[in-house]
Amino acid sequence: ESVPMDICPEYANIEEDGQLKQVDPDDVSVGDIIVIKAGERIPLDGRVISGDSMIDTSALTGESVPRRVRAGDEMISGCVNGSGLLRVEVTKEFDDSTVARILELVENASSKKAPVENFITRFARYYTPVVVIAAVVLAILPPLFFGQTWSEGIRRACTFLVISCPCALVISVPLSFFGGIGAASRNGVLVKGSNYLEALAQMDPIVFDKTGTLTKGEFKVTEIRPSGMSGEELLRLAALAEHYSNHPISLSIRDAYEKAGGRMNLSSIGKNEEISGHGVRTEIDGSVVLAGNGRLMEAERIAYEPCESIGTVVYLARDGVFAGTIVISDTVKEYAAQAIRDLKQAGVKRTVMLTGDRKAVGEAVAEKLGLDEVFTELLPADKVEQVERLLDGQAEGRKLAFVGDGINDAPVLTRADIGIAMGSMGSDAAIEAADVVLMDDDPARISVVVRISRKTLSIVKQNIVFALGVKALVLGLGAFGMANMWEAVFADVGVSVIAILNAMRALKTK
């Protein structure tokens, strides 16, 4: 099973004679110094020698807030370098790097999935030889031992064979599944096979990734707490102070200010300097405005009110006086809480969340959505481990579903009984590794597809019972010569038509 290598870096930059040369990551040895420019994917695991940058780790850890790295920090491959130029000493060869291990996890996980053997194939293996032998016996034994004519024996055997022809089953069962898959696609869910539709009916537990699955994976200003000024003024100061930064936090503050109808008057901005690891100092309208974390306030000896909100907290001060707090956090999807409630109603007993994000953030989201369990600060390999543990403790006959969207989720999506990926925002690797794809990224669709799968399975069971019941009845009559070819044709074609009409109901799931 191939997974698109969209986390796989194509090259590494090595400095030779003052020039940067692009080489294959495989050709770089431990101890070599590589150069990573802004916007490039980190090709190998290593330690930063020089430079200062923000690293987007969301593809690997799912953590929504970019991580700051500077000289001495460890770095993992597969992440994207944000703003600065970095020189990195390679600590692991490409084959041992984080990216190579994730891709290996995906390949290994796919070999562990047991194929659901279809009822019809198992049934046909025994049914076909049995009825053919029975027809031969019916044609030979009565004429030999009970004085029946050979022509009557052959007529009864032919009638028996026509009745026993399993058309109704062979046509209606796959057709019911196609109907169910069609109903799911009408509702914006792509199911990659009838065995997955069957498995959805036995789903429990369901495990979610957080970022991009239950949350939008985008930053928004969620709280404005002014101190001694209006909220509008606090947001204006923050937007102007952060104007020259391309950090996601700065962009979200500027977006919030513009959405609130604010206009950026750049002439009011004077000198602007970034204080590494702390925040920014900017002159606005002749006043000195500080915007940054708690360390900045402490370094400048400003008395501030610490904020315990979940997310990234930006403290502001004007002319040495605390001005207020702005909180930026990843927002929960509108229908996520409803999706969890619907799944509980559909009979899913355990809902679990796995995330690479911090403990406080993960637990706050889990509490807000009413999830049963949450595991935080996990790397891709840890997620696979957690899912393995959940699979081991699973009830007999139940199927574990995992819902994710990132490259980091691909190994887990492959390992779970049912992998469910986000279609529009999800990575190619996740979509390819998954068995079910939600085309509009709405987790509420999962309970819809569970209802569709249960209805489809009940139609399949009705068709199996109806077809076998009618056949058994008419076969009995045929064996004793009480059913002629007309009854035989009804038992074959008539039952098939009724079963097909019933199967078509699977298309109509509201």
PDB file of C-alpha atoms in Angstrom, residues 297-481:
ATOM      1  CA  MET A 297       6.367  41.379  31.742  1.00  0.00           C
ATOM      2  CA  GLU A 298       8.676  39.989  34.449  1.00  0.00           C
ATOM      3  CA  ALA A 299      11.819  41.129  32.628  1.00  0.00           C
ATOM      4  CA  GLU A 300      10.390  44.668  32.372  1.00  0.00           C
ATOM      5  CA  ARG A 301       9.178  44.503  36.034  1.00  0.00           C
ATOM      6  CA  ILE A 302       5.548  45.177  35.108  1.00  0.00           C
ATOM      7  CA  ALA A 303       2.859  44.040  37.570  1.00  0.00           C
ATOM      8  CA  TYR A 304       0.461  41.946  35.478  1.00  0.00           C
ATOM      9  CA  GLU A 305      -2.501  39.620  36.112  1.00  0.00           C
ATOM     10  CA  PRO A 306      -1.489  36.070  35.024  1.00  0.00           C
ATOM     11  CA  CYS A 307      -4.124  34.489  32.782  1.00  0.00           C
ATOM     12  CA  GLU A 308      -4.920  30.762  33.127  1.00  0.00           C
ATOM     13  CA  SER A 309      -6.903  30.506  29.881  1.00  0.00           C
ATOM     14  CA  ILE A 310      -6.177  27.642  27.493  1.00  0.00           C
ATOM     15  CA  GLY A 311      -4.212  28.784  24.465  1.00  0.00           C
ATOM     16  CA  THR A 312      -1.481  31.293  23.720  1.00  0.00           C
ATOM     17  CA  VAL A 313      -1.668  34.301  26.053  1.00  0.00           C
ATOM     18  CA  VAL A 314      -0.329  37.702  24.923  1.00  0.00           C
ATOM     19  CA  TYR A 315       0.136  40.304  27.688  1.00  0.00           C
ATOM     20  CA  LEU A 316       0.225  44.020  26.809  1.00  0.00           C
ATOM     21  CA  ALA A 317       1.672  47.024  28.648  1.00  0.00           C
ATOM     22  CA  ARG A 318       1.750  50.729  27.706  1.00  0.00           C
ATOM     23  CA  ASP A 319       4.435  52.993  29.184  1.00  0.00           C
ATOM     24  CA  GLY A 320       5.239  50.442  31.881  1.00  0.00           C
ATOM     25  CA  VAL A 321       1.594  49.944  32.952  1.00  0.00           C
ATOM     26  CA  PHE A 322      -0.259  46.635  32.395  1.00  0.00           C
ATOM     27  CA  ALA A 323      -2.923  47.169  29.697  1.00  0.00           C
ATOM     28  CA  GLY A 324      -4.603  43.766  29.423  1.00  0.00           C
ATOM     29  CA  THR A 325      -4.497  40.270  27.943  1.00  0.00           C
ATOM     30  CA  ILE A 326      -5.417  38.723  24.593  1.00  0.00           C
ATOM     31  CA  VAL A 327      -5.903  34.928  24.330  1.00  0.00           C
ATOM     32  CA  ILE A 328      -5.439  33.127  21.015  1.00  0.00           C
ATOM     33  CA  SER A 329      -6.498  29.501  20.696  1.00  0.00           C
ATOM     34  CA  ASP A 330      -7.509  26.820  18.243  1.00  0.00           C
ATOM     35  CA  THR A 331     -11.315  26.805  17.947  1.00  0.00           C
ATOM     36  CA  VAL A 332     -13.478  23.694  18.311  1.00  0.00           C
ATOM     37  CA  LYS A 333     -15.517  22.786  15.200  1.00  0.00           C
ATOM     38  CA  GLU A 334     -19.164  23.904  15.436  1.00  0.00           C
ATOM     39  CA  TYR A 335     -20.682  20.424  15.199  1.00  0.00           C
ATOM     40  CA  ALA A 336     -18.008  18.513  17.132  1.00  0.00           C
ATOM     41  CA  ALA A 337     -19.922  18.359  20.448  1.00  0.00           C
ATOM     42  CA  GLN A 338     -23.109  17.335  18.604  1.00  0.00           C
ATOM     43  CA  ALA A 339     -21.112  14.665  16.731  1.00  0.00           C
ATOM     44  CA  ILE A 340     -19.963  13.112  20.021  1.00  0.00           C
ATOM     45  CA  ARG A 341     -23.546  13.146  21.386  1.00  0.00           C
ATOM     46  CA  ASP A 342     -24.877  11.532  18.171  1.00  0.00           C
ATOM     47  CA  LEU A 343     -22.242   8.784  18.371  1.00  0.00           C
ATOM     48  CA  LYS A 344     -23.222   8.052  21.993  1.00  0.00           C
ATOM     49  CA  GLN A 345     -26.866   7.804  20.868  1.00  0.00           C
ATOM     50  CA  ALA A 346     -25.806   5.457  18.054  1.00  0.00           C
ATOM     51  CA  GLY A 347     -24.431   3.115  20.744  1.00  0.00           C
ATOM     52  CA  VAL A 348     -20.701   3.983  20.715  1.00  0.00           C
ATOM     53  CA  LYS A 349     -19.748   3.597  24.386  1.00  0.00           C
ATOM     54  CA  ARG A 350     -16.148   4.939  24.417  1.00  0.00           C
ATOM     55  CA  THR A 351     -14.910   8.127  22.803  1.00  0.00           C
ATOM     56  CA  VAL A 352     -11.160   8.764  23.102  1.00  0.00           C
ATOM     57  CA  MET A 353      -8.936  11.653  21.975  1.00  0.00           C
ATOM     58  CA  LEU A 354      -5.211  11.515  21.147  1.00  0.00           C
ATOM     59  CA  THR A 355      -3.174  14.689  20.611  1.00  0.00           C
ATOM     60  CA  GLY A 356       0.386  15.944  20.354  1.00  0.00           C
ATOM     61  CA  ASP A 357      -0.770  19.148  22.062  1.00  0.00           C
ATOM     62  CA  ARG A 358      -0.143  20.138  25.684  1.00  0.00           C
ATOM     63  CA  LYS A 359      -2.017  18.403  28.543  1.00  0.00           C
ATOM     64  CA  ALA A 360      -3.996  21.519  29.554  1.00  0.00           C
ATOM     65  CA  VAL A 361      -5.142  22.190  25.966  1.00  0.00           C
ATOM     66  CA  GLY A 362      -6.111  18.561  25.292  1.00  0.00           C
ATOM     67  CA  GLU A 363      -8.031  18.177  28.566  1.00  0.00           C
ATOM     68  CA  ALA A 364      -9.918  21.462  28.048  1.00  0.00           C
ATOM     69  CA  VAL A 365     -11.090  20.335  24.579  1.00  0.00           C
ATOM     70  CA  ALA A 366     -12.038  16.859  25.865  1.00  0.00           C
ATOM     71  CA  GLU A 367     -14.098  18.372  28.690  1.00  0.00           C
ATOM     72  CA  LYS A 368     -15.844  20.819  26.360  1.00  0.00           C
ATOM     73  CA  LEU A 369     -16.852  18.020  23.974  1.00  0.00           C
ATOM     74  CA  GLY A 370     -17.771  15.414  26.592  1.00  0.00           C
ATOM     75  CA  LEU A 371     -15.155  12.815  25.582  1.00  0.00           C
ATOM     76  CA  ASP A 372     -14.523   9.805  27.841  1.00  0.00           C
ATOM     77  CA  GLU A 373     -10.693   9.697  27.699  1.00  0.00           C
ATOM     78  CA  VAL A 374      -7.825  11.883  26.488  1.00  0.00           C
ATOM     79  CA  PHE A 375      -4.106  11.171  25.938  1.00  0.00           C
ATOM     80  CA  THR A 376      -1.853  14.192  25.337  1.00  0.00           C
ATOM     81  CA  GLU A 377       1.697  15.118  24.222  1.00  0.00           C
ATOM     82  CA  LEU A 378       1.973  12.131  21.865  1.00  0.00           C
ATOM     83  CA  LEU A 379       4.301  11.711  18.876  1.00  0.00           C
ATOM     84  CA  PRO A 380       3.137   9.623  15.846  1.00  0.00           C
ATOM     85  CA  ALA A 381       4.738   6.411  17.189  1.00  0.00           C
ATOM     86  CA  ASP A 382       3.061   6.994  20.611  1.00  0.00           C
ATOM     87  CA  LYS A 383      -0.315   7.281  18.876  1.00  0.00           C
ATOM     88  CA  VAL A 384       0.198   3.890  17.208  1.00  0.00           C
ATOM     89  CA  GLU A 385       1.153   2.453  20.607  1.00  0.00           C
ATOM     90  CA  GLN A 386      -1.999   3.857  22.269  1.00  0.00           C
ATOM     91  CA  VAL A 387      -4.201   2.463  19.491  1.00  0.00           C
ATOM     92  CA  GLU A 388      -2.475  -0.959  19.806  1.00  0.00           C
ATOM     93  CA  ARG A 389      -3.272  -0.860  23.544  1.00  0.00           C
ATOM     94  CA  LEU A 390      -6.928   0.047  22.874  1.00  0.00           C
ATOM     95  CA  LEU A 391      -7.152  -2.735  20.247  1.00  0.00           C
ATOM     96  CA  ASP A 392      -5.858  -5.253  22.805  1.00  0.00           C
ATOM     97  CA  GLY A 393      -8.529  -4.271  25.335  1.00  0.00           C
ATOM     98  CA  GLN A 394     -11.348  -4.315  22.798  1.00  0.00           C
ATOM     99  CA  ALA A 395     -14.615  -6.195  23.330  1.00  0.00           C
ATOM    100  CA  GLU A 396     -15.193  -9.251  21.123  1.00  0.00           C
ATOM    101  CA  GLY A 397     -16.789  -8.396  17.773  1.00  0.00           C
ATOM    102  CA  ARG A 398     -16.308  -4.624  18.140  1.00  0.00           C
ATOM    103  CA  LYS A 399     -14.260  -2.522  15.718  1.00  0.00           C
ATOM    104  CA  LEU A 400     -11.942   0.356  16.636  1.00  0.00           C
ATOM    105  CA  ALA A 401     -12.317   3.475  14.474  1.00  0.00           C
ATOM    106  CA  PHE A 402      -9.698   6.240  14.335  1.00  0.00           C
ATOM    107  CA  VAL A 403     -10.453   9.708  12.952  1.00  0.00           C
ATOM    108  CA  GLY A 404      -7.543  11.914  11.846  1.00  0.00           C
ATOM    109  CA  ASP A 405      -6.372  14.381   9.220  1.00  0.00           C
ATOM    110  CA  GLY A 406      -2.590  14.771   9.310  1.00  0.00           C
ATOM    111  CA  ILE A 407       0.439  12.987   7.951  1.00  0.00           C
ATOM    112  CA  ASN A 408       1.162  12.036  11.558  1.00  0.00           C
ATOM    113  CA  ASP A 409      -2.151  10.135  11.627  1.00  0.00           C
ATOM    114  CA  ALA A 410      -1.451   7.937   8.564  1.00  0.00           C
ATOM    115  CA  PRO A 411       0.156   5.038  10.524  1.00  0.00           C
ATOM    116  CA  VAL A 412      -2.736   4.998  13.031  1.00  0.00           C
ATOM    117  CA  LEU A 413      -5.404   5.242  10.295  1.00  0.00           C
ATOM    118  CA  THR A 414      -3.876   2.171   8.657  1.00  0.00           C
ATOM    119  CA  ARG A 415      -3.593   0.239  11.922  1.00  0.00           C
ATOM    120  CA  ALA A 416      -7.162   0.862  13.177  1.00  0.00           C
ATOM    121  CA  ASP A 417      -9.982  -1.486  12.084  1.00  0.00           C
ATOM    122  CA  ILE A 418     -11.627   1.525  10.428  1.00  0.00           C
ATOM    123  CA  GLY A 419      -9.539   4.588   9.525  1.00  0.00           C
ATOM    124  CA  ILE A 420     -11.597   7.755   8.960  1.00  0.00           C
ATOM    125  CA  ALA A 421      -9.868  10.776   7.360  1.00  0.00           C
ATOM    126  CA  MET A 422     -10.837  14.396   6.721  1.00  0.00           C
ATOM    127  CA  GLY A 423     -11.265  14.906   2.966  1.00  0.00           C
ATOM    128  CA  SER A 424     -10.901  18.617   2.282  1.00  0.00           C
ATOM    129  CA  MET A 425      -8.262  19.614   4.872  1.00  0.00           C
ATOM    130  CA  GLY A 426      -6.619  16.225   5.400  1.00  0.00           C
ATOM    131  CA  SER A 427      -3.177  15.361   4.034  1.00  0.00           C
ATOM    132  CA  ASP A 428      -2.832  13.043   1.009  1.00  0.00           C
ATOM    133  CA  ALA A 429      -1.139  10.425   3.196  1.00  0.00           C
ATOM    134  CA  ALA A 430      -4.084  10.382   5.634  1.00  0.00           C
ATOM    135  CA  ILE A 431      -6.698  10.168   2.848  1.00  0.00           C
ATOM    136  CA  GLU A 432      -4.848   7.318   1.155  1.00  0.00           C
ATOM    137  CA  ALA A 433      -4.294   5.374   4.396  1.00  0.00           C
ATOM    138  CA  ALA A 434      -7.950   5.734   5.490  1.00  0.00           C
ATOM    139  CA  ASP A 435     -10.889   3.398   4.767  1.00  0.00           C
ATOM    140  CA  VAL A 436     -13.559   6.103   5.079  1.00  0.00           C
ATOM    141  CA  VAL A 437     -13.181   9.767   4.023  1.00  0.00           C
ATOM    142  CA  LEU A 438     -15.373  12.642   5.313  1.00  0.00           C
ATOM    143  CA  MET A 439     -15.514  14.963   2.307  1.00  0.00           C
ATOM    144  CA  ASP A 440     -16.408  18.153   4.239  1.00  0.00           C
ATOM    145  CA  ASP A 441     -14.359  17.457   7.414  1.00  0.00           C
ATOM    146  CA  ASP A 442     -17.520  17.413   9.571  1.00  0.00           C
ATOM    147  CA  PRO A 443     -17.244  14.789  12.359  1.00  0.00           C
ATOM    148  CA  ALA A 444     -21.079  14.781  12.655  1.00  0.00           C
ATOM    149  CA  ARG A 445     -21.110  12.755   9.397  1.00  0.00           C
ATOM    150  CA  ILE A 446     -19.702   9.732  11.256  1.00  0.00           C
ATOM    151  CA  SER A 447     -22.974   9.005  13.105  1.00  0.00           C
ATOM    152  CA  VAL A 448     -24.849   9.357   9.776  1.00  0.00           C
ATOM    153  CA  VAL A 449     -22.644   6.738   8.127  1.00  0.00           C
ATOM    154  CA  VAL A 450     -23.048   4.446  11.185  1.00  0.00           C
ATOM    155  CA  ARG A 451     -26.848   4.659  10.723  1.00  0.00           C
ATOM    156  CA  ILE A 452     -26.453   3.939   6.981  1.00  0.00           C
ATOM    157  CA  SER A 453     -24.243   0.908   7.684  1.00  0.00           C
ATOM    158  CA  ARG A 454     -26.711  -0.519  10.209  1.00  0.00           C
ATOM    159  CA  LYS A 455     -29.647  -0.074   7.839  1.00  0.00           C
ATOM    160  CA  THR A 456     -27.629  -1.671   5.003  1.00  0.00           C
ATOM    161  CA  LEU A 457     -26.714  -4.675   7.170  1.00  0.00           C
ATOM    162  CA  SER A 458     -30.321  -5.179   8.259  1.00  0.00           C
ATOM    163  CA  ILE A 459     -31.370  -5.159   4.544  1.00  0.00           C
ATOM    164  CA  VAL A 460     -28.621  -7.695   3.753  1.00  0.00           C
ATOM    165  CA  LYS A 461     -29.857  -9.964   6.575  1.00  0.00           C
ATOM    166  CA  GLN A 462     -33.494  -9.632   5.396  1.00  0.00           C
ATOM    167  CA  ASN A 463     -32.468 -10.645   1.869  1.00  0.00           C
ATOM    168  CA  ILE A 464     -30.412 -13.624   3.079  1.00  0.00           C
ATOM    169  CA  VAL A 465     -33.238 -14.932   5.324  1.00  0.00           C
ATOM    170  CA  PHE A 466     -35.941 -14.297   2.684  1.00  0.00           C
ATOM    171  CA  ALA A 467     -33.994 -15.855  -0.212  1.00  0.00           C
ATOM    172  CA  LEU A 468     -32.865 -18.933   1.758  1.00  0.00           C
ATOM    173  CA  GLY A 469     -36.315 -19.380   3.362  1.00  0.00           C
ATOM    174  CA  VAL A 470     -38.225 -19.360   0.063  1.00  0.00           C
ATOM    175  CA  LYS A 471     -35.608 -21.589  -1.593  1.00  0.00           C
ATOM    176  CA  ALA A 472     -35.664 -24.136   1.269  1.00  0.00           C
ATOM    177  CA  LEU A 473     -39.477 -24.319   1.052  1.00  0.00           C
ATOM    178  CA  VAL A 474     -39.625 -24.715  -2.750  1.00  0.00           C
ATOM    179  CA  LEU A 475     -36.585 -27.084  -2.767  1.00  0.00           C
ATOM    180  CA  GLY A 476     -38.462 -29.370  -0.361  1.00  0.00           C
ATOM    181  CA  LEU A 477     -41.534 -29.321  -2.594  1.00  0.00           C
ATOM    182  CA  GLY A 478     -39.363 -29.844  -5.734  1.00  0.00           C
ATOM    183  CA  ALA A 479     -37.572 -32.854  -4.242  1.00  0.00           C
ATOM    184  CA  PHE A 480     -40.960 -34.573  -3.718  1.00  0.00           C
ATOM    185  CA  GLY A 481     -42.169 -33.573  -7.211  1.00  0.00           C
TER     186      GLY A 481
END
